XYZ file of C-alpha atoms in Angstrom:
520
model
C 192.998 -76.294 -191.750
C 190.306 -77.665 -194.103
C 186.719 -76.530 -194.637
C 183.863 -78.697 -195.861
C 181.116 -77.385 -198.132
C 178.555 -77.916 -195.357
C 180.325 -75.588 -192.955
C 181.647 -73.161 -195.495
C 178.290 -71.928 -196.718
C 175.873 -72.492 -193.846
C 176.094 -69.025 -192.321
C 173.949 -65.903 -192.269
C 175.443 -62.797 -193.829
C 175.801 -59.422 -192.219
C 174.110 -56.559 -194.056
C 176.712 -54.189 -195.435
C 175.176 -51.246 -193.600
C 173.116 -52.561 -190.740
C 173.352 -54.231 -187.391
C 176.247 -56.567 -186.684
C 175.648 -60.248 -186.072
C 177.586 -61.823 -183.221
C 179.567 -64.956 -184.069
C 181.292 -67.335 -181.690
C 182.671 -69.812 -184.189
C 185.477 -70.117 -186.680
C 185.329 -67.896 -189.784
C 184.071 -69.239 -193.084
C 184.885 -68.495 -196.715
C 182.541 -66.364 -198.756
C 180.985 -67.405 -202.063
C 183.682 -66.116 -204.395
C 185.182 -69.313 -205.812
C 182.383 -71.423 -204.333
C 182.437 -73.627 -207.435
C 185.685 -75.169 -206.244
C 183.798 -76.804 -203.389
C 180.789 -78.061 -205.295
C 180.185 -81.840 -205.172
C 183.121 -82.234 -202.807
C 185.579 -81.354 -205.532
C 188.141 -79.862 -203.144
C 188.917 -78.657 -199.655
C 190.103 -75.183 -198.779
C 193.454 -74.565 -197.151
C 193.934 -71.615 -194.806
C 197.091 -69.536 -194.639
C 197.735 -66.294 -192.788
C 200.096 -63.397 -193.415
C 201.010 -60.414 -191.233
C 199.730 -56.991 -192.276
C 201.175 -53.522 -191.861
C 198.583 -51.691 -189.753
C 199.024 -48.127 -188.571
C 197.175 -45.135 -187.126
C 195.992 -42.363 -189.451
C 195.921 -38.925 -187.841
C 192.816 -36.947 -188.795
C 193.816 -34.024 -186.550
C 190.651 -34.542 -184.487
C 188.673 -32.683 -187.125
C 185.970 -33.645 -189.587
C 183.244 -31.967 -191.622
C 180.319 -31.550 -189.236
C 177.970 -29.189 -191.086
C 174.300 -29.841 -191.857
C 175.094 -31.995 -194.910
C 177.101 -34.411 -192.744
C 175.388 -34.220 -189.364
C 172.799 -36.990 -189.228
C 172.763 -36.685 -185.446
C 173.857 -33.874 -183.147
C 175.923 -34.868 -180.096
C 176.147 -33.380 -176.611
C 178.248 -34.505 -173.684
C 181.678 -35.221 -172.311
C 183.619 -38.469 -171.910
C 187.049 -39.357 -170.607
C 189.166 -42.508 -170.511
C 192.803 -43.436 -169.996
C 193.455 -44.413 -173.619
C 191.812 -41.595 -175.591
C 191.737 -38.769 -173.064
C 188.907 -36.225 -172.957
C 186.255 -35.461 -175.537
C 183.494 -32.856 -175.312
C 180.760 -32.337 -177.870
C 178.782 -29.118 -178.385
C 176.318 -28.064 -181.043
C 175.452 -24.863 -182.923
C 172.211 -24.148 -184.736
C 170.615 -21.242 -186.522
C 166.926 -20.488 -186.200
C 164.440 -18.719 -188.408
C 161.056 -17.091 -188.014
C 158.137 -19.103 -189.411
C 157.159 -15.945 -191.340
C 158.593 -12.442 -191.443
C 157.267 -9.104 -190.205
C 155.327 -10.942 -187.488
C 152.535 -9.199 -185.585
C 152.423 -10.204 -181.930
C 149.323 -8.151 -181.218
C 148.608 -5.462 -178.650
C 150.424 -5.426 -175.303
C 152.209 -8.693 -176.044
C 154.082 -10.199 -173.090
C 156.068 -13.435 -172.948
C 155.083 -16.084 -170.415
C 157.935 -18.498 -171.162
C 160.270 -19.801 -173.836
C 161.189 -23.479 -174.096
C 163.816 -25.246 -176.194
C 163.051 -28.921 -176.819
C 165.681 -31.438 -177.861
C 164.743 -35.017 -178.598
C 167.540 -37.424 -177.653
C 167.436 -40.929 -179.084
C 165.796 -43.242 -176.555
C 164.727 -46.814 -175.878
C 161.086 -46.740 -176.970
C 160.420 -50.216 -175.566
C 161.231 -49.151 -171.995
C 158.512 -46.878 -170.629
C 157.421 -45.636 -167.225
C 154.029 -43.897 -166.947
C 153.060 -41.490 -164.166
C 149.482 -40.202 -163.858
C 148.289 -37.285 -161.719
C 144.473 -37.198 -161.596
C 144.448 -34.083 -159.376
C 146.675 -31.789 -161.418
C 145.832 -28.078 -161.745
C 146.721 -26.517 -165.092
C 148.362 -23.167 -164.197
C 146.919 -21.073 -167.032
C 143.460 -20.431 -165.558
C 143.835 -22.885 -162.638
C 141.925 -25.568 -164.543
C 141.375 -28.967 -162.841
C 143.099 -31.527 -165.052
C 144.782 -34.911 -165.457
C 148.483 -35.037 -166.279
C 150.083 -38.136 -167.836
C 153.877 -38.333 -168.195
C 155.558 -41.138 -170.171
C 159.283 -41.448 -169.408
C 161.943 -43.292 -171.443
C 165.693 -43.857 -170.918
C 167.856 -41.947 -173.384
C 170.559 -43.827 -175.270
C 173.944 -42.892 -173.818
C 177.579 -43.673 -174.623
C 180.300 -43.498 -172.021
C 179.891 -43.530 -168.251
C 176.190 -44.223 -168.558
C 175.581 -44.251 -164.809
C 176.903 -40.697 -164.427
C 174.207 -38.720 -162.601
C 173.687 -35.905 -165.110
C 174.732 -33.586 -167.884
C 174.286 -29.882 -167.229
C 173.076 -28.630 -170.618
C 173.652 -24.918 -171.235
C 172.162 -22.769 -174.000
C 173.996 -19.620 -175.106
C 173.380 -17.022 -177.762
C 175.746 -17.355 -180.746
C 177.516 -14.090 -181.569
C 179.315 -15.142 -184.769
C 177.573 -15.643 -188.112
C 177.210 -19.370 -188.908
C 176.907 -18.946 -192.702
C 174.312 -20.996 -194.579
C 173.026 -24.537 -194.316
C 174.917 -25.558 -197.476
C 178.274 -24.147 -196.341
C 181.094 -26.409 -195.177
C 182.053 -26.336 -191.494
C 184.530 -28.373 -189.462
C 184.215 -29.865 -186.012
C 187.229 -28.100 -184.471
C 185.899 -24.606 -185.234
C 184.717 -22.715 -182.127
C 182.199 -19.953 -182.884
C 181.731 -16.947 -180.668
C 179.011 -17.172 -178.026
C 177.591 -14.741 -175.525
C 174.777 -14.554 -172.988
C 173.629 -17.742 -171.314
C 169.915 -18.099 -172.009
C 169.183 -21.127 -169.879
C 170.459 -24.363 -168.389
C 168.966 -27.558 -167.060
C 170.257 -30.848 -165.667
C 169.677 -33.784 -168.003
C 169.439 -36.906 -165.855
C 169.307 -39.425 -168.686
C 165.583 -39.645 -169.423
C 163.149 -38.040 -171.859
C 159.399 -37.767 -171.555
C 156.142 -36.865 -173.225
C 153.384 -34.968 -171.421
C 149.623 -34.975 -171.955
C 147.297 -32.715 -169.934
C 143.526 -32.926 -170.297
C 140.616 -31.167 -168.578
C 138.948 -33.107 -165.810
C 135.510 -31.835 -166.884
C 135.412 -33.004 -170.503
C 138.813 -34.631 -171.205
C 139.627 -32.003 -173.828
C 143.299 -31.348 -174.453
C 145.053 -28.530 -172.608
C 148.654 -29.398 -173.448
C 150.609 -32.099 -175.275
C 154.297 -32.512 -175.955
C 156.222 -35.063 -177.979
C 158.966 -37.133 -176.349
C 161.857 -34.826 -175.549
C 163.804 -32.815 -173.008
C 162.570 -29.257 -172.331
C 164.973 -26.452 -171.373
C 163.466 -23.125 -170.185
C 165.111 -20.074 -171.747
C 165.216 -16.418 -170.758
C 161.900 -14.666 -171.449
C 163.507 -11.230 -171.064
C 166.085 -12.043 -173.753
C 163.365 -13.002 -176.234
C 161.381 -9.906 -175.360
C 164.371 -7.750 -176.290
C 165.428 -9.851 -179.270
C 162.004 -10.591 -180.745
C 158.968 -8.761 -179.329
C 160.667 -5.362 -179.068
C 161.791 -5.623 -182.705
C 158.252 -5.793 -184.060
C 158.031 -3.830 -187.313
C 161.789 -3.261 -187.505
C 164.249 -4.437 -190.225
C 165.696 -7.192 -188.018
C 162.484 -9.213 -188.411
C 161.736 -8.199 -191.994
C 163.433 -11.049 -193.887
C 165.609 -14.125 -193.362
C 168.885 -12.433 -194.315
C 168.457 -9.728 -191.698
C 167.157 -12.105 -189.066
C 169.990 -14.666 -189.113
C 172.437 -11.799 -188.678
C 170.377 -10.240 -185.903
C 169.827 -13.520 -184.031
C 172.791 -15.601 -185.146
C 171.881 -18.824 -183.409
C 172.091 -20.983 -180.306
C 174.958 -22.977 -178.818
C 174.256 -26.089 -176.743
C 177.059 -27.379 -174.535
C 177.631 -29.222 -171.256
C 179.701 -28.533 -168.161
C 180.775 -32.114 -167.476
C 183.828 -33.672 -169.122
C 183.629 -37.163 -167.602
C 180.110 -38.460 -168.113
C 178.551 -39.614 -171.389
C 177.434 -38.586 -174.854
C 173.819 -38.353 -175.956
C 172.490 -37.649 -179.459
C 169.447 -36.117 -181.122
C 168.226 -35.184 -184.583
C 169.099 -31.558 -185.452
C 165.977 -31.102 -187.551
C 163.654 -32.283 -184.767
C 164.497 -29.542 -182.273
C 161.734 -27.144 -181.241
C 161.830 -23.603 -179.864
C 158.455 -22.381 -178.606
C 157.637 -18.948 -177.226
C 154.464 -18.762 -175.115
C 152.994 -15.264 -174.915
C 149.763 -13.343 -174.263
C 148.256 -10.293 -175.959
C 144.989 -8.354 -175.785
C 141.991 -9.849 -177.565
C 138.656 -8.062 -177.948
C 135.910 -10.607 -177.372
C 132.632 -8.728 -177.965
C 133.903 -5.723 -176.053
C 135.657 -7.725 -173.359
C 139.445 -7.678 -173.355
C 140.933 -11.109 -172.732
C 144.519 -12.318 -172.780
C 144.639 -15.917 -173.988
C 147.974 -17.668 -174.308
C 149.430 -18.017 -177.815
C 152.369 -20.091 -179.023
C 154.982 -18.922 -181.491
C 157.212 -21.687 -182.868
C 160.559 -20.820 -184.434
C 161.896 -22.861 -187.362
C 164.971 -24.932 -186.434
C 164.811 -27.447 -189.286
C 166.841 -28.226 -192.381
C 166.974 -24.660 -193.747
C 169.371 -23.721 -190.939
C 173.088 -24.201 -190.417
C 173.735 -27.077 -187.989
C 177.314 -27.603 -186.805
C 178.888 -30.106 -184.422
C 181.848 -28.916 -182.352
C 184.180 -31.556 -180.868
C 187.014 -30.748 -178.471
C 189.767 -33.247 -177.619
C 192.493 -33.350 -175.004
C 194.820 -36.321 -175.551
C 197.746 -34.971 -173.533
C 199.793 -37.801 -172.004
C 197.602 -40.588 -173.426
C 198.669 -43.730 -175.313
C 196.515 -42.657 -178.262
C 198.449 -39.411 -178.669
C 201.790 -41.206 -178.548
C 200.650 -43.801 -181.087
C 199.086 -41.275 -183.464
C 202.030 -38.870 -183.336
C 204.544 -41.683 -183.814
C 202.624 -43.651 -186.433
C 204.865 -45.713 -188.727
C 203.452 -46.592 -192.143
C 206.500 -48.681 -193.051
C 206.504 -51.216 -190.223
C 203.113 -50.561 -188.632
C 202.003 -49.639 -185.090
C 201.633 -52.006 -182.147
C 198.280 -50.533 -181.062
C 195.569 -49.017 -183.227
C 193.218 -46.296 -181.973
C 189.987 -45.939 -183.925
C 187.532 -43.198 -182.973
C 184.589 -41.532 -184.666
C 183.834 -37.800 -184.874
C 187.198 -36.849 -186.365
C 189.369 -39.155 -184.293
C 192.015 -41.451 -185.805
C 191.457 -44.056 -188.511
C 193.229 -47.351 -189.230
C 195.414 -47.845 -192.283
C 196.122 -51.381 -193.539
C 198.730 -52.285 -196.144
C 198.733 -55.615 -197.909
C 201.541 -58.069 -197.093
C 204.998 -57.538 -198.488
C 205.418 -57.856 -202.240
C 207.265 -61.118 -201.590
C 204.121 -62.532 -199.994
C 201.969 -61.468 -202.933
C 204.454 -63.060 -205.303
C 204.287 -66.267 -203.262
C 200.526 -66.317 -203.729
C 200.972 -65.600 -207.433
C 203.199 -68.655 -207.740
C 200.608 -70.824 -205.982
C 198.003 -69.570 -208.412
C 200.163 -69.968 -211.506
C 201.939 -73.230 -210.708
C 199.414 -75.089 -208.555
C 196.210 -73.596 -209.956
C 195.418 -72.502 -206.408
C 192.443 -70.115 -206.509
C 191.683 -67.788 -203.623
C 188.319 -68.681 -202.114
C 188.311 -66.075 -199.362
C 190.528 -63.272 -198.080
C 189.815 -61.470 -194.811
C 191.535 -58.837 -192.722
C 191.283 -60.030 -189.120
C 191.715 -57.499 -186.313
C 191.408 -58.092 -182.559
C 190.490 -55.663 -179.819
C 193.167 -55.048 -177.201
C 192.298 -57.356 -174.297
C 194.843 -55.694 -171.977
C 194.305 -51.958 -172.476
C 190.688 -51.930 -173.635
C 188.648 -53.886 -171.101
C 186.261 -51.154 -169.954
C 182.465 -50.963 -170.144
C 182.314 -49.151 -173.489
C 180.126 -51.025 -175.945
C 182.164 -52.807 -178.614
C 181.864 -51.096 -182.012
C 179.331 -52.639 -184.365
C 179.586 -50.376 -187.394
C 182.585 -49.923 -189.685
C 183.478 -48.634 -193.112
C 186.400 -49.823 -195.219
C 187.599 -48.192 -198.432
C 190.530 -48.931 -200.695
C 193.146 -46.369 -201.574
C 195.797 -46.169 -204.272
C 198.761 -43.812 -204.287
C 200.452 -42.660 -207.470
C 202.271 -39.620 -208.806
C 198.992 -37.677 -208.902
C 198.110 -38.305 -205.264
C 195.723 -40.682 -203.513
C 192.468 -42.004 -204.940
C 189.739 -43.454 -202.715
C 186.911 -45.817 -203.669
C 184.619 -48.511 -202.358
C 186.437 -51.824 -202.123
C 186.045 -53.964 -205.228
C 184.381 -56.537 -202.966
C 181.614 -54.117 -202.055
C 181.193 -53.036 -205.682
C 181.229 -56.524 -207.220
C 180.087 -58.983 -204.582
C 177.225 -57.322 -202.708
C 174.660 -59.588 -204.360
C 176.739 -62.746 -203.920
C 175.587 -65.534 -201.675
C 176.939 -65.158 -198.134
C 178.736 -61.851 -198.775
C 179.367 -59.582 -195.790
C 181.583 -56.513 -195.833
C 182.632 -57.406 -192.287
C 181.638 -59.721 -189.471
C 182.058 -59.400 -185.730
C 182.974 -62.241 -183.393
C 182.746 -62.579 -179.609
C 181.466 -59.078 -178.912
C 180.605 -60.219 -175.406
C 184.165 -61.329 -174.686
C 187.729 -59.993 -174.490
C 189.188 -59.971 -176.989
C 186.566 -59.523 -179.658
C 187.609 -59.645 -183.279
C 186.393 -58.533 -186.682
C 186.956 -59.776 -190.206
C 186.762 -57.522 -193.254
C 186.184 -59.086 -196.653
C 188.895 -58.233 -199.203
C 188.586 -61.355 -201.373
C 188.116 -59.622 -204.709
C 190.742 -56.996 -203.898
C 193.379 -59.652 -203.206
C 192.323 -61.876 -206.131
C 192.656 -58.925 -208.507
C 196.289 -58.583 -207.459
C 197.257 -62.234 -207.255
C 195.423 -63.424 -210.355
C 196.270 -60.449 -212.553
C 198.102 -61.191 -215.777
C 201.867 -60.783 -215.551
C 202.860 -57.137 -215.733
C 199.369 -55.773 -215.016
C 200.443 -54.566 -211.583
C 203.986 -53.589 -210.767
C 205.526 -54.241 -207.367
C 205.396 -50.496 -206.744
C 201.666 -50.337 -207.560
C 201.006 -53.218 -205.141
C 203.026 -51.519 -202.409
C 200.992 -48.328 -202.870
C 197.642 -50.000 -202.255
C 196.096 -49.843 -198.807
C 192.772 -49.904 -196.974
C 191.324 -47.348 -194.586
C 189.023 -48.546 -191.793
C 186.765 -46.198 -189.843
C 184.016 -46.422 -187.267
C 180.546 -45.622 -188.616
C 178.216 -46.753 -191.415
C 178.068 -46.127 -195.104
C 174.926 -44.060 -195.720
C 172.230 -44.724 -198.296
C 170.342 -42.353 -200.561
C 166.560 -42.011 -200.844
C 166.492 -44.947 -203.267
C 168.169 -47.193 -200.710
C 171.501 -47.419 -202.553
C 174.867 -46.487 -201.114
C 175.290 -42.737 -201.499
C 179.060 -42.909 -202.072
C 182.188 -43.888 -200.198
C 182.487 -40.359 -198.740
C 178.997 -40.430 -197.180
C 179.235 -42.106 -193.785
C 178.064 -41.637 -190.212
C 181.633 -41.053 -189.044
C 181.027 -37.301 -188.375
C 178.725 -38.317 -185.508
C 179.819 -41.881 -184.649
C 180.489 -41.924 -180.893
C 182.335 -45.273 -180.819
C 185.983 -45.816 -180.049
C 188.179 -48.864 -179.465
C 191.800 -49.975 -179.191
C 192.953 -52.797 -181.482
C 196.087 -54.903 -181.826
C 198.198 -53.729 -184.744
C 201.460 -55.045 -186.182
C 203.279 -56.272 -183.072
C 205.108 -59.335 -184.376
C 205.162 -61.174 -181.031
C 201.438 -60.795 -180.361
C 199.308 -63.786 -181.313
C 196.442 -61.390 -181.995
C 198.315 -59.097 -184.369
C 196.416 -58.033 -187.479
C 196.524 -60.701 -190.185
C 195.403 -61.433 -193.712
C 193.561 -64.761 -193.602
C 193.382 -66.498 -196.987
C 191.554 -69.676 -197.904
C 192.520 -71.162 -201.248
C 191.789 -74.412 -202.994
C 192.698 -76.521 -206.000
C 190.669 -78.997 -208.004
């Protein structure tokens, strides 16, 4: 197959950590070696080679502490390929200040936990009640509720998630401490529960008389908690050591666990640092000799100073994913590949056999054939993965080298060297609206470094010990906008999953290395 300069370079690149562009055309070479095509000097020739692709077992566990948890996840999903997955969440809480004084004859009206699931801000439904009566004082008022659909993954039409809140009974350590997703912490009394039906809302209540504000809430989902529990845990401890400093408090009130009852519904996500816990209470106030009891709010601190931990439970019994992961073969590859975020399996990819690399070396040495483009092409399974799950749009790929000292991991040399190049994309997605879809990962520089290396630079053994690791999720950036490092990704909270075709030799969609090379 030949490629003209007009087609080869008239394409928009995919950002290396952003949204995926959908393509429905043939793949094109990237700009490495573009000079070979200038002024019609040459045409590129495409060749393909089979790859050894296999499942990497991550033991359904991943670091899910505050340093890794960009989003907290709640819910339960189930499918025939991956089995069951349930996601729960633990958080500490702190007092806004210590040795608090709640005043005379303090009594709690209510306690509300607010989570703020991600939602579609461009889809809004507004309900207005002009004849609302505000219950604290029976004040005539207007109530405006804006409702938005939450973003869900899984069986999105499932009617609800029953979200439960329990007291944590085991110390969660500190915000900087490492925690893993398969660790279950002790929990005790249920403090509240509420059915989440897939929407979030904001509420504004104003007086009818002068339109002054009586109550406002940001977009979120509000769960009432036990007032009697907080009376015992907080109000009754006024002046005692439990409320005297942070060290005592986080051992007295160890935290909250959020979980769901359902195991076959969907997953929803929210920012851990945006949660709110508000206690509404009254106490005696002396207003010129008259005792009044106005309502006061007390807001606990649930932000970044606290430990936040995601807990993910899996049941793969009897599923194809379990069989494939347990029987993974790194020598010949696996027929099906099961990629899943949140501690699920990864994909390993070995370069073609040494004989294939040597064949390319001969082309380069004898025919002056330079590699213009090298891509790893992987197809989704159009037989076993035809459900309504959204196709993954975010991936990471790193290169690994094994030697006597172990395994080293790094960004691919393509990402390090070619990010600024014209038309570079770490990966592209094709036909996401069809079955099968497929993806191409750029490994041009990685392959060129092997093929075009001086004789003796890389031994056959060194080549055989090189491989790539592909995961679902994004590479994350630092505050300056640069990549934070190969180990910083959204994989600890990436909800996606998919089944891909691996190294089945008789399958036309088996994973391949697609190379375009040219000569002057």
